[in-house]
Amino acid sequence: MMATDPSRSSVFADSPEPDDFSADRIRWLIHLRWVAMAGVLVATVFAAAGFYPGVAWPVLLVVVAAGSTYNLVLLRRRPGPGSGQRAAVSQALVDLAMLTVVLWAAGGISTPFIGFYVFHLALIGILGGPSATLVATAGAFASAGFLALSESVPALKIGAWDPSPPWDTIGNVAAFTTTIGAAAYLVLHAVRELRDRERALARSRDQAELEYQVIANTLDELEAGLEVVSPDGQIEWRNRLADELAPAPGQAGTWECPVAIRRCKTQPEGLCPVWRARDEGAEGRCRFTVGDSSYEMLSFPLASAGQGPPRIMNLYVDRTQILHAERRLLHAERLASLGRVAQGVAHELNTPLATIRTLAADMREAIRSLGGDEALQSDLAESAALIRDETGRLGRITHSLLTGGTLPRLRLSSSTRLLPIVERAHALVFAGARETGPELEVSDSINDLRVVADPDRLLQVLVNLLQNALDANREAGGRFVWLSAARRGSVVEIIVEDEGAGIDPEIENRLFEPFATTKPPGEGTGLGLYASYMLIQTMGGDLTIENRDQGGASARVRLPVGEEKLAKEPAVHHRAP
């Protein structure tokens, strides 16, 4: 592992964002309180000048003095760790009490400044959340009740709101303007804080992703294999070396102990260290050899959040210095053997493929000479043509293997006609569904369209899409599959639509990932759409799949427009059986 102290690394540094209730928040409250005291002082001056004779301005002056003293004390005090929220809410509640005294001196419930309670409730809600808001609301109702009671009980009344015109109107306007302005300020402040928090969260998320990548890359470069196994035997995570050293999962996808597949010297003897770590919570180890290389697997139980069995971490330690060289040599020998086997198979297949092609050609000639039912002749001739074409494609694959390649490279044609490819895909996919299965409806719009593509690879893509549509219709009871095409600017868009159940939301964002499938085991590998997407991308196009509004799914293949030939072939109208 890296020896660098994480606290000194810029990657692992603490977030620069302040806490929600830090010293900055306390200073913000102190500044607001200075503004409030200034407003009360202005009101005191107007009341003392006789413009609002009923207001008990000496009480207002006492509130100004008390609030200012309270602010000075807060400026000199340093908040303790973890006390930010509690201190902020406490200060806001003190301000609520001082507001009640100011309103009491200004005439009680009759003063137009009674709406200032809304500002304080919103402030406490921002600072303390739902619980503090409920407490402040109860306090505001109690204070308003006291103010209303003070107007009815002479002994509790210390001031009255009875200004003479136009000062009553001026007071009402001042109260309305101040309340609206304070509320707007709070809203803007809350919005600004929300945006700052979103930016901080985004930075934290990016930092977490970076840290994860750093840790994952570090673990991936360890000179030891590392894996985590769940209590039920599922492999949850492996680094690169563990993939090379650890036994492969069994048929059920569960982890297999080296004891089960090779001779191991375990401690204690005869017990798999992984299951010992799971069942007894004790460390275990297993030494085993592969060829001339020696390994040791160390198993450790991980802390469990619940009462169930713990997960297990396995550490595979390489005990030899030449392990990697030997494994690469063994891998190369296996690949060479596989290549020789592939070439041998390709050589053996060439002769029967050539025989099948010859017989298919002879069968077509024989069918033509027999006469008889034209529909039957057409059907048999079409089957013979498919046999000839598909064996030709297999012949190209075997030729590539024999010459040292893998699979044939793309043979892009700048003028590939869609119609013959669609007809071949139709025949290959729907050959067994002519009587009872869903029907394919092909639009005449494909007749004159050409694209830039490899015909064989485009055929493979269309076969995959049509087969998926056919399977979806069979599961949902759909009757039709539609295939159409249209030119849109510099591209041709090929559309395959079905009446199936549509795309499962769980896999919608992983459609083109390898091994992503919703089909039952044994019926789908999850490689069809992945291969189709990669082929279309290689040919300079794009493939998207989405749900239809009417139900079912719609696959769209976009390829560059092909060049028009000087002499166009006659249009052929295709009709589905």
mmCIF file of C-alpha atoms in Angstrom, residues 230-570:
data_model
loop_
_atom_site.group_PDB
_atom_site.id
_atom_site.type_symbol
_atom_site.label_atom_id
_atom_site.label_comp_id
_atom_site.label_asym_id
_atom_site.label_seq_id
_atom_site.Cartn_x
_atom_site.Cartn_y
_atom_site.Cartn_z
ATOM 1 C CA SER A 230 -19.833 -13.030 0.900
ATOM 2 C CA PRO A 231 -21.095 -15.438 3.612
ATOM 3 C CA ASP A 232 -23.032 -17.421 0.989
ATOM 4 C CA GLY A 233 -19.927 -17.869 -1.156
ATOM 5 C CA GLN A 234 -20.471 -15.170 -3.803
ATOM 6 C CA ILE A 235 -17.397 -13.284 -4.978
ATOM 7 C CA GLU A 236 -18.091 -9.604 -4.252
ATOM 8 C CA TRP A 237 -14.815 -8.070 -5.390
ATOM 9 C CA ARG A 238 -11.443 -9.125 -6.746
ATOM 10 C CA ASN A 239 -8.397 -7.230 -7.794
ATOM 11 C CA ARG A 240 -6.449 -8.045 -10.917
ATOM 12 C CA LEU A 241 -4.016 -10.467 -9.316
ATOM 13 C CA ALA A 242 -6.765 -12.342 -7.474
ATOM 14 C CA ASP A 243 -8.434 -12.961 -10.826
ATOM 15 C CA GLU A 244 -5.230 -14.660 -11.958
ATOM 16 C CA LEU A 245 -4.398 -16.571 -8.781
ATOM 17 C CA ALA A 246 -7.729 -17.464 -7.206
ATOM 18 C CA PRO A 247 -9.715 -20.515 -8.299
ATOM 19 C CA ALA A 248 -12.440 -19.776 -10.812
ATOM 20 C CA PRO A 249 -16.030 -19.749 -9.505
ATOM 21 C CA GLY A 250 -17.981 -22.976 -9.732
ATOM 22 C CA GLN A 251 -20.949 -23.618 -11.994
ATOM 23 C CA ALA A 252 -23.320 -21.934 -9.520
ATOM 24 C CA GLY A 253 -21.112 -18.845 -9.439
ATOM 25 C CA THR A 254 -19.942 -19.581 -5.874
ATOM 26 C CA TRP A 255 -16.397 -19.425 -4.626
ATOM 27 C CA GLU A 256 -14.468 -22.689 -4.486
ATOM 28 C CA CYS A 257 -11.807 -23.360 -1.919
ATOM 29 C CA PRO A 258 -8.414 -24.508 -3.250
ATOM 30 C CA VAL A 259 -8.826 -27.533 -0.969
ATOM 31 C CA ALA A 260 -11.621 -28.786 -3.234
ATOM 32 C CA ILE A 261 -9.618 -28.648 -6.459
ATOM 33 C CA ARG A 262 -5.960 -29.186 -5.497
ATOM 34 C CA ARG A 263 -3.803 -30.493 -2.698
ATOM 35 C CA CYS A 264 -3.489 -27.929 0.073
ATOM 36 C CA LYS A 265 -1.734 -27.793 3.389
ATOM 37 C CA THR A 266 -4.252 -26.051 5.628
ATOM 38 C CA GLN A 267 -4.122 -24.765 9.176
ATOM 39 C CA PRO A 268 -5.997 -26.375 10.888
ATOM 40 C CA GLU A 269 -5.628 -29.508 8.832
ATOM 41 C CA GLY A 270 -8.382 -30.430 6.381
ATOM 42 C CA LEU A 271 -10.628 -27.385 6.968
ATOM 43 C CA CYS A 272 -11.057 -24.710 4.313
ATOM 44 C CA PRO A 273 -9.740 -21.436 5.784
ATOM 45 C CA VAL A 274 -12.538 -19.406 4.196
ATOM 46 C CA TRP A 275 -15.352 -21.368 5.814
ATOM 47 C CA ARG A 276 -13.414 -21.435 9.088
ATOM 48 C CA ALA A 277 -13.186 -17.651 8.998
ATOM 49 C CA ARG A 278 -16.922 -17.462 8.281
ATOM 50 C CA ASP A 279 -18.130 -20.021 10.831
ATOM 51 C CA GLU A 280 -15.629 -19.530 13.655
ATOM 52 C CA GLY A 281 -14.501 -15.942 13.063
ATOM 53 C CA ALA A 282 -10.872 -17.073 13.133
ATOM 54 C CA GLU A 283 -8.064 -16.506 10.671
ATOM 55 C CA GLY A 284 -7.028 -19.353 8.411
ATOM 56 C CA ARG A 285 -4.430 -20.125 5.807
ATOM 57 C CA CYS A 286 -3.865 -22.551 2.988
ATOM 58 C CA ARG A 287 -0.636 -23.341 1.160
ATOM 59 C CA PHE A 288 -0.787 -24.900 -2.258
ATOM 60 C CA THR A 289 1.382 -25.336 -5.315
ATOM 61 C CA VAL A 290 0.699 -25.061 -9.010
ATOM 62 C CA GLY A 291 3.507 -26.540 -11.028
ATOM 63 C CA ASP A 292 6.749 -25.148 -9.626
ATOM 64 C CA SER A 293 5.076 -22.112 -8.056
ATOM 65 C CA SER A 294 3.959 -21.902 -4.447
ATOM 66 C CA TYR A 295 1.178 -19.715 -3.020
ATOM 67 C CA GLU A 296 -0.342 -19.031 0.347
ATOM 68 C CA MET A 297 -3.932 -17.936 0.831
ATOM 69 C CA LEU A 298 -4.707 -16.026 4.040
ATOM 70 C CA SER A 299 -8.364 -15.674 5.073
ATOM 71 C CA PHE A 300 -9.639 -13.012 7.502
ATOM 72 C CA PRO A 301 -13.213 -12.429 8.739
ATOM 73 C CA LEU A 302 -14.452 -8.878 8.170
ATOM 74 C CA ALA A 303 -16.598 -6.974 10.637
ATOM 75 C CA SER A 304 -20.310 -7.626 10.134
ATOM 76 C CA ALA A 305 -22.943 -4.904 10.541
ATOM 77 C CA GLY A 306 -25.579 -7.377 11.745
ATOM 78 C CA GLN A 307 -25.675 -10.622 13.678
ATOM 79 C CA GLY A 308 -25.120 -12.838 10.641
ATOM 80 C CA PRO A 309 -21.879 -14.475 9.527
ATOM 81 C CA PRO A 310 -19.125 -12.123 8.375
ATOM 82 C CA ARG A 311 -17.725 -11.615 4.929
ATOM 83 C CA ILE A 312 -14.263 -12.996 4.274
ATOM 84 C CA MET A 313 -11.205 -11.334 2.790
ATOM 85 C CA ASN A 314 -8.734 -13.645 1.064
ATOM 86 C CA LEU A 315 -5.153 -12.580 0.469
ATOM 87 C CA TYR A 316 -3.147 -14.578 -2.074
ATOM 88 C CA VAL A 317 0.599 -14.208 -1.585
ATOM 89 C CA ASP A 318 3.043 -15.247 -4.291
ATOM 90 C CA ARG A 319 5.888 -17.197 -2.729
ATOM 91 C CA THR A 320 8.069 -17.381 -5.843
ATOM 92 C CA GLN A 321 9.946 -14.771 -7.810
ATOM 93 C CA ILE A 322 9.325 -16.252 -11.231
ATOM 94 C CA LEU A 323 5.561 -16.844 -10.997
ATOM 95 C CA HIS A 324 4.549 -14.182 -13.527
ATOM 96 C CA ALA A 325 7.023 -15.358 -16.162
ATOM 97 C CA GLU A 326 5.890 -18.961 -15.813
ATOM 98 C CA ARG A 327 2.199 -18.040 -15.983
ATOM 99 C CA ARG A 328 2.785 -15.935 -19.122
ATOM 100 C CA LEU A 329 4.632 -18.838 -20.727
ATOM 101 C CA LEU A 330 1.844 -21.256 -19.820
ATOM 102 C CA HIS A 331 -0.733 -18.820 -21.156
ATOM 103 C CA ALA A 332 1.181 -18.436 -24.410
ATOM 104 C CA GLU A 333 1.444 -22.212 -24.805
ATOM 105 C CA ARG A 334 -2.280 -22.606 -24.275
ATOM 106 C CA LEU A 335 -3.019 -19.906 -26.823
ATOM 107 C CA ALA A 336 -0.676 -21.551 -29.283
ATOM 108 C CA SER A 337 -2.378 -24.900 -28.701
ATOM 109 C CA LEU A 338 -5.755 -23.277 -29.136
ATOM 110 C CA GLY A 339 -4.565 -21.687 -32.351
ATOM 111 C CA ARG A 340 -3.342 -25.023 -33.670
ATOM 112 C CA VAL A 341 -6.660 -26.633 -32.729
ATOM 113 C CA ALA A 342 -8.561 -23.819 -34.451
ATOM 114 C CA GLN A 343 -6.470 -24.198 -37.598
ATOM 115 C CA GLY A 344 -6.989 -27.955 -37.553
ATOM 116 C CA VAL A 345 -10.743 -27.536 -37.163
ATOM 117 C CA ALA A 346 -10.806 -24.936 -39.939
ATOM 118 C CA HIS A 347 -8.862 -27.282 -42.217
ATOM 119 C CA GLU A 348 -11.251 -30.146 -41.510
ATOM 120 C CA LEU A 349 -14.294 -27.918 -42.079
ATOM 121 C CA ASN A 350 -13.148 -26.607 -45.443
ATOM 122 C CA THR A 351 -13.878 -29.841 -47.319
ATOM 123 C CA PRO A 352 -17.439 -30.432 -45.998
ATOM 124 C CA LEU A 353 -18.256 -26.751 -46.486
ATOM 125 C CA ALA A 354 -17.140 -26.922 -50.099
ATOM 126 C CA THR A 355 -19.235 -30.076 -50.541
ATOM 127 C CA ILE A 356 -22.300 -28.383 -49.035
ATOM 128 C CA ARG A 357 -21.852 -25.357 -51.328
ATOM 129 C CA THR A 358 -21.596 -27.624 -54.371
ATOM 130 C CA LEU A 359 -24.646 -29.644 -53.353
ATOM 131 C CA ALA A 360 -26.611 -26.449 -52.701
ATOM 132 C CA ALA A 361 -25.799 -25.224 -56.210
ATOM 133 C CA ASP A 362 -26.750 -28.626 -57.683
ATOM 134 C CA MET A 363 -29.979 -28.593 -55.664
ATOM 135 C CA ARG A 364 -30.932 -25.211 -57.112
ATOM 136 C CA GLU A 365 -30.335 -26.464 -60.646
ATOM 137 C CA ALA A 366 -32.323 -29.635 -59.937
ATOM 138 C CA ILE A 367 -35.215 -27.627 -58.523
ATOM 139 C CA ARG A 368 -35.324 -25.463 -61.632
ATOM 140 C CA SER A 369 -35.404 -28.498 -63.912
ATOM 141 C CA LEU A 370 -38.077 -30.374 -61.956
ATOM 142 C CA GLY A 371 -40.868 -27.890 -62.493
ATOM 143 C CA GLY A 372 -44.031 -28.309 -60.442
ATOM 144 C CA ASP A 373 -45.468 -26.000 -57.813
ATOM 145 C CA GLU A 374 -43.911 -22.557 -58.272
ATOM 146 C CA ALA A 375 -44.332 -21.579 -54.588
ATOM 147 C CA LEU A 376 -42.577 -24.764 -53.474
ATOM 148 C CA GLN A 377 -39.836 -24.222 -56.039
ATOM 149 C CA SER A 378 -39.332 -20.647 -54.818
ATOM 150 C CA ASP A 379 -39.170 -21.752 -51.206
ATOM 151 C CA LEU A 380 -36.664 -24.528 -51.916
ATOM 152 C CA ALA A 381 -34.575 -22.244 -54.115
ATOM 153 C CA GLU A 382 -34.487 -19.644 -51.358
ATOM 154 C CA SER A 383 -33.360 -22.279 -48.834
ATOM 155 C CA ALA A 384 -30.641 -23.480 -51.200
ATOM 156 C CA ALA A 385 -29.450 -19.901 -51.691
ATOM 157 C CA LEU A 386 -29.275 -19.394 -47.933
ATOM 158 C CA ILE A 387 -27.254 -22.592 -47.546
ATOM 159 C CA ARG A 388 -24.869 -21.418 -50.240
ATOM 160 C CA ASP A 389 -24.465 -17.913 -48.760
ATOM 161 C CA GLU A 390 -24.025 -19.062 -45.169
ATOM 162 C CA THR A 391 -21.508 -21.742 -46.086
ATOM 163 C CA GLY A 392 -19.672 -19.082 -48.059
ATOM 164 C CA ARG A 393 -19.504 -16.917 -44.950
ATOM 165 C CA LEU A 394 -18.232 -19.864 -42.904
ATOM 166 C CA GLY A 395 -15.649 -20.477 -45.597
ATOM 167 C CA ARG A 396 -14.314 -16.936 -45.217
ATOM 168 C CA ILE A 397 -14.042 -17.440 -41.453
ATOM 169 C CA THR A 398 -12.137 -20.715 -41.780
ATOM 170 C CA HIS A 399 -9.853 -19.179 -44.417
ATOM 171 C CA SER A 400 -8.997 -16.354 -42.019
ATOM 172 C CA LEU A 401 -8.212 -18.846 -39.241
ATOM 173 C CA LEU A 402 -6.006 -20.896 -41.554
ATOM 174 C CA THR A 403 -3.999 -17.816 -42.581
ATOM 175 C CA GLY A 404 -3.281 -16.893 -38.966
ATOM 176 C CA GLY A 405 -6.065 -14.401 -38.334
ATOM 177 C CA THR A 406 -9.034 -14.494 -35.990
ATOM 178 C CA LEU A 407 -12.245 -13.393 -37.653
ATOM 179 C CA PRO A 408 -12.666 -11.641 -40.995
ATOM 180 C CA ARG A 409 -12.091 -7.899 -40.885
ATOM 181 C CA LEU A 410 -14.739 -5.438 -41.919
ATOM 182 C CA ARG A 411 -15.219 -5.143 -45.673
ATOM 183 C CA LEU A 412 -16.960 -1.797 -45.932
ATOM 184 C CA SER A 413 -18.841 -1.191 -49.140
ATOM 185 C CA SER A 414 -19.787 2.339 -50.094
ATOM 186 C CA SER A 415 -22.926 1.106 -51.861
ATOM 187 C CA THR A 416 -24.548 -1.702 -49.878
ATOM 188 C CA ARG A 417 -28.185 -2.320 -50.815
ATOM 189 C CA LEU A 418 -30.474 -2.858 -47.852
ATOM 190 C CA LEU A 419 -33.078 -5.019 -49.599
ATOM 191 C CA PRO A 420 -31.013 -8.218 -50.112
ATOM 192 C CA ILE A 421 -29.684 -8.039 -46.543
ATOM 193 C CA VAL A 422 -33.175 -7.565 -45.106
ATOM 194 C CA GLU A 423 -34.463 -10.495 -47.164
ATOM 195 C CA ARG A 424 -31.685 -12.761 -45.888
ATOM 196 C CA ALA A 425 -32.225 -11.697 -42.275
ATOM 197 C CA HIS A 426 -35.960 -12.272 -42.702
ATOM 198 C CA ALA A 427 -35.415 -15.751 -44.062
ATOM 199 C CA LEU A 428 -32.936 -16.699 -41.329
ATOM 200 C CA VAL A 429 -35.018 -15.457 -38.374
ATOM 201 C CA PHE A 430 -38.599 -16.100 -39.472
ATOM 202 C CA ALA A 431 -38.087 -19.376 -41.328
ATOM 203 C CA GLY A 432 -39.542 -21.370 -38.445
ATOM 204 C CA ALA A 433 -42.297 -18.908 -37.576
ATOM 205 C CA ARG A 434 -44.223 -18.785 -40.844
ATOM 206 C CA GLU A 435 -47.270 -20.738 -39.705
ATOM 207 C CA THR A 436 -47.951 -19.822 -36.076
ATOM 208 C CA GLY A 437 -45.361 -17.246 -35.103
ATOM 209 C CA PRO A 438 -45.359 -13.439 -35.366
ATOM 210 C CA GLU A 439 -45.210 -11.910 -38.828
ATOM 211 C CA LEU A 440 -42.656 -9.487 -40.206
ATOM 212 C CA GLU A 441 -43.905 -6.500 -42.171
ATOM 213 C CA VAL A 442 -41.206 -4.867 -44.272
ATOM 214 C CA SER A 443 -41.739 -1.383 -45.654
ATOM 215 C CA ASP A 444 -41.178 -0.779 -49.362
ATOM 216 C CA SER A 445 -39.039 2.207 -48.325
ATOM 217 C CA ILE A 446 -35.982 -0.061 -48.126
ATOM 218 C CA ASN A 447 -35.988 -0.923 -51.841
ATOM 219 C CA ASP A 448 -33.807 1.897 -53.145
ATOM 220 C CA LEU A 449 -31.739 2.669 -50.042
ATOM 221 C CA ARG A 450 -28.002 2.087 -49.867
ATOM 222 C CA VAL A 451 -25.639 2.426 -46.929
ATOM 223 C CA VAL A 452 -21.924 2.322 -46.203
ATOM 224 C CA ALA A 453 -21.527 -1.014 -44.406
ATOM 225 C CA ASP A 454 -20.093 -4.504 -44.380
ATOM 226 C CA PRO A 455 -22.967 -6.636 -45.737
ATOM 227 C CA ASP A 456 -22.141 -9.679 -43.589
ATOM 228 C CA ARG A 457 -21.831 -7.651 -40.388
ATOM 229 C CA LEU A 458 -24.985 -5.654 -41.128
ATOM 230 C CA LEU A 459 -26.774 -8.961 -41.684
ATOM 231 C CA GLN A 460 -25.531 -10.119 -38.282
ATOM 232 C CA VAL A 461 -26.901 -6.961 -36.644
ATOM 233 C CA LEU A 462 -30.314 -7.236 -38.316
ATOM 234 C CA VAL A 463 -30.560 -10.923 -37.405
ATOM 235 C CA ASN A 464 -29.878 -10.038 -33.750
ATOM 236 C CA LEU A 465 -32.461 -7.239 -33.718
ATOM 237 C CA LEU A 466 -35.124 -9.289 -35.511
ATOM 238 C CA GLN A 467 -34.498 -12.284 -33.249
ATOM 239 C CA ASN A 468 -34.899 -10.089 -30.159
ATOM 240 C CA ALA A 469 -38.125 -8.636 -31.572
ATOM 241 C CA LEU A 470 -39.423 -12.120 -32.397
ATOM 242 C CA ASP A 471 -38.640 -13.391 -28.880
ATOM 243 C CA ALA A 472 -40.280 -10.325 -27.303
ATOM 244 C CA ASN A 473 -43.451 -10.857 -29.368
ATOM 245 C CA ARG A 474 -43.614 -14.521 -28.450
ATOM 246 C CA GLU A 475 -43.382 -13.753 -24.729
ATOM 247 C CA ALA A 476 -45.995 -10.981 -24.848
ATOM 248 C CA GLY A 477 -48.279 -12.481 -27.503
ATOM 249 C CA GLY A 478 -47.517 -9.817 -30.108
ATOM 250 C CA ARG A 479 -48.487 -10.480 -33.730
ATOM 251 C CA PHE A 480 -46.290 -8.215 -35.815
ATOM 252 C CA VAL A 481 -42.689 -7.073 -36.170
ATOM 253 C CA TRP A 482 -42.125 -4.049 -38.399
ATOM 254 C CA LEU A 483 -38.971 -3.165 -40.326
ATOM 255 C CA SER A 484 -38.687 0.152 -42.142
ATOM 256 C CA ALA A 485 -35.975 2.532 -43.289
ATOM 257 C CA ALA A 486 -35.718 6.171 -44.317
ATOM 258 C CA ARG A 487 -33.032 8.574 -45.388
ATOM 259 C CA ARG A 488 -32.468 11.442 -42.962
ATOM 260 C CA GLY A 489 -29.872 13.827 -44.326
ATOM 261 C CA SER A 490 -26.520 12.073 -44.579
ATOM 262 C CA VAL A 491 -27.643 8.919 -42.767
ATOM 263 C CA VAL A 492 -30.085 6.087 -43.355
ATOM 264 C CA GLU A 493 -32.171 5.080 -40.355
ATOM 265 C CA ILE A 494 -33.294 1.437 -40.134
ATOM 266 C CA ILE A 495 -36.089 0.829 -37.610
ATOM 267 C CA VAL A 496 -37.125 -2.527 -36.108
ATOM 268 C CA GLU A 497 -40.267 -2.395 -33.947
ATOM 269 C CA ASP A 498 -42.122 -5.070 -32.003
ATOM 270 C CA GLU A 499 -45.236 -5.534 -29.874
ATOM 271 C CA GLY A 500 -43.459 -7.067 -26.903
ATOM 272 C CA ALA A 501 -43.347 -6.006 -23.272
ATOM 273 C CA GLY A 502 -40.786 -3.268 -23.893
ATOM 274 C CA ILE A 503 -37.444 -2.689 -22.204
ATOM 275 C CA ASP A 504 -37.110 -3.675 -18.552
ATOM 276 C CA PRO A 505 -36.264 -0.517 -16.527
ATOM 277 C CA GLU A 506 -33.664 -2.487 -14.569
ATOM 278 C CA ILE A 507 -31.601 -3.081 -17.714
ATOM 279 C CA GLU A 508 -32.511 0.025 -19.720
ATOM 280 C CA ASN A 509 -29.223 1.783 -18.938
ATOM 281 C CA ARG A 510 -27.138 -1.387 -19.523
ATOM 282 C CA LEU A 511 -28.546 -2.589 -22.833
ATOM 283 C CA PHE A 512 -25.245 -2.461 -24.675
ATOM 284 C CA GLU A 513 -23.068 -3.846 -21.886
ATOM 285 C CA PRO A 514 -21.697 -7.374 -22.386
ATOM 286 C CA PHE A 515 -23.683 -10.153 -20.699
ATOM 287 C CA ALA A 516 -26.629 -7.850 -19.941
ATOM 288 C CA THR A 517 -29.776 -9.899 -20.601
ATOM 289 C CA THR A 518 -33.232 -10.516 -19.148
ATOM 290 C CA LYS A 519 -33.648 -13.912 -20.793
ATOM 291 C CA PRO A 520 -33.589 -17.069 -18.658
ATOM 292 C CA PRO A 521 -30.274 -18.919 -18.338
ATOM 293 C CA GLY A 522 -29.550 -20.956 -21.432
ATOM 294 C CA GLU A 523 -31.687 -18.767 -23.704
ATOM 295 C CA GLY A 524 -29.496 -15.685 -23.980
ATOM 296 C CA THR A 525 -25.852 -14.760 -23.459
ATOM 297 C CA GLY A 526 -26.241 -10.985 -23.316
ATOM 298 C CA LEU A 527 -23.733 -10.549 -26.140
ATOM 299 C CA GLY A 528 -26.070 -9.964 -29.105
ATOM 300 C CA LEU A 529 -26.823 -6.285 -28.523
ATOM 301 C CA TYR A 530 -23.271 -5.644 -27.328
ATOM 302 C CA ALA A 531 -21.807 -7.142 -30.516
ATOM 303 C CA SER A 532 -24.379 -5.346 -32.685
ATOM 304 C CA TYR A 533 -23.601 -2.005 -31.054
ATOM 305 C CA MET A 534 -19.842 -2.459 -31.496
ATOM 306 C CA LEU A 535 -20.256 -3.513 -35.139
ATOM 307 C CA ILE A 536 -22.449 -0.512 -35.980
ATOM 308 C CA GLN A 537 -20.017 1.829 -34.220
ATOM 309 C CA THR A 538 -17.132 0.313 -36.184
ATOM 310 C CA MET A 539 -19.025 0.935 -39.426
ATOM 311 C CA GLY A 540 -19.402 4.618 -38.522
ATOM 312 C CA GLY A 541 -23.020 4.406 -37.388
ATOM 313 C CA ASP A 542 -25.082 4.344 -34.224
ATOM 314 C CA LEU A 543 -27.584 2.012 -32.541
ATOM 315 C CA THR A 544 -30.259 3.053 -30.033
ATOM 316 C CA ILE A 545 -33.171 1.170 -28.474
ATOM 317 C CA GLU A 546 -36.140 2.715 -26.686
ATOM 318 C CA ASN A 547 -39.685 1.873 -25.660
ATOM 319 C CA ARG A 548 -42.575 2.648 -28.024
ATOM 320 C CA ASP A 549 -45.521 4.751 -26.861
ATOM 321 C CA GLN A 550 -47.885 2.078 -28.220
ATOM 322 C CA GLY A 551 -46.032 -0.673 -26.350
ATOM 323 C CA GLY A 552 -43.047 -2.762 -27.303
ATOM 324 C CA ALA A 553 -39.572 -1.592 -28.247
ATOM 325 C CA SER A 554 -38.022 0.257 -31.184
ATOM 326 C CA ALA A 555 -34.421 -0.317 -32.323
ATOM 327 C CA ARG A 556 -32.873 2.314 -34.615
ATOM 328 C CA VAL A 557 -29.739 1.696 -36.679
ATOM 329 C CA ARG A 558 -28.156 4.764 -38.287
ATOM 330 C CA LEU A 559 -25.545 4.307 -41.019
ATOM 331 C CA PRO A 560 -23.981 6.691 -43.548
ATOM 332 C CA VAL A 561 -25.841 6.983 -46.849
ATOM 333 C CA GLY A 562 -24.316 4.836 -49.588
ATOM 334 C CA GLU A 563 -23.411 5.944 -53.084
ATOM 335 C CA GLU A 564 -26.014 5.586 -55.831
ATOM 336 C CA LYS A 565 -25.079 3.330 -58.743
ATOM 337 C CA LEU A 566 -25.316 4.736 -62.259
ATOM 338 C CA ALA A 567 -27.702 1.990 -63.339
ATOM 339 C CA LYS A 568 -30.215 1.316 -60.630
ATOM 340 C CA GLU A 569 -31.525 -2.156 -60.073
ATOM 341 C CA PRO A 570 -35.268 -2.541 -60.498
#
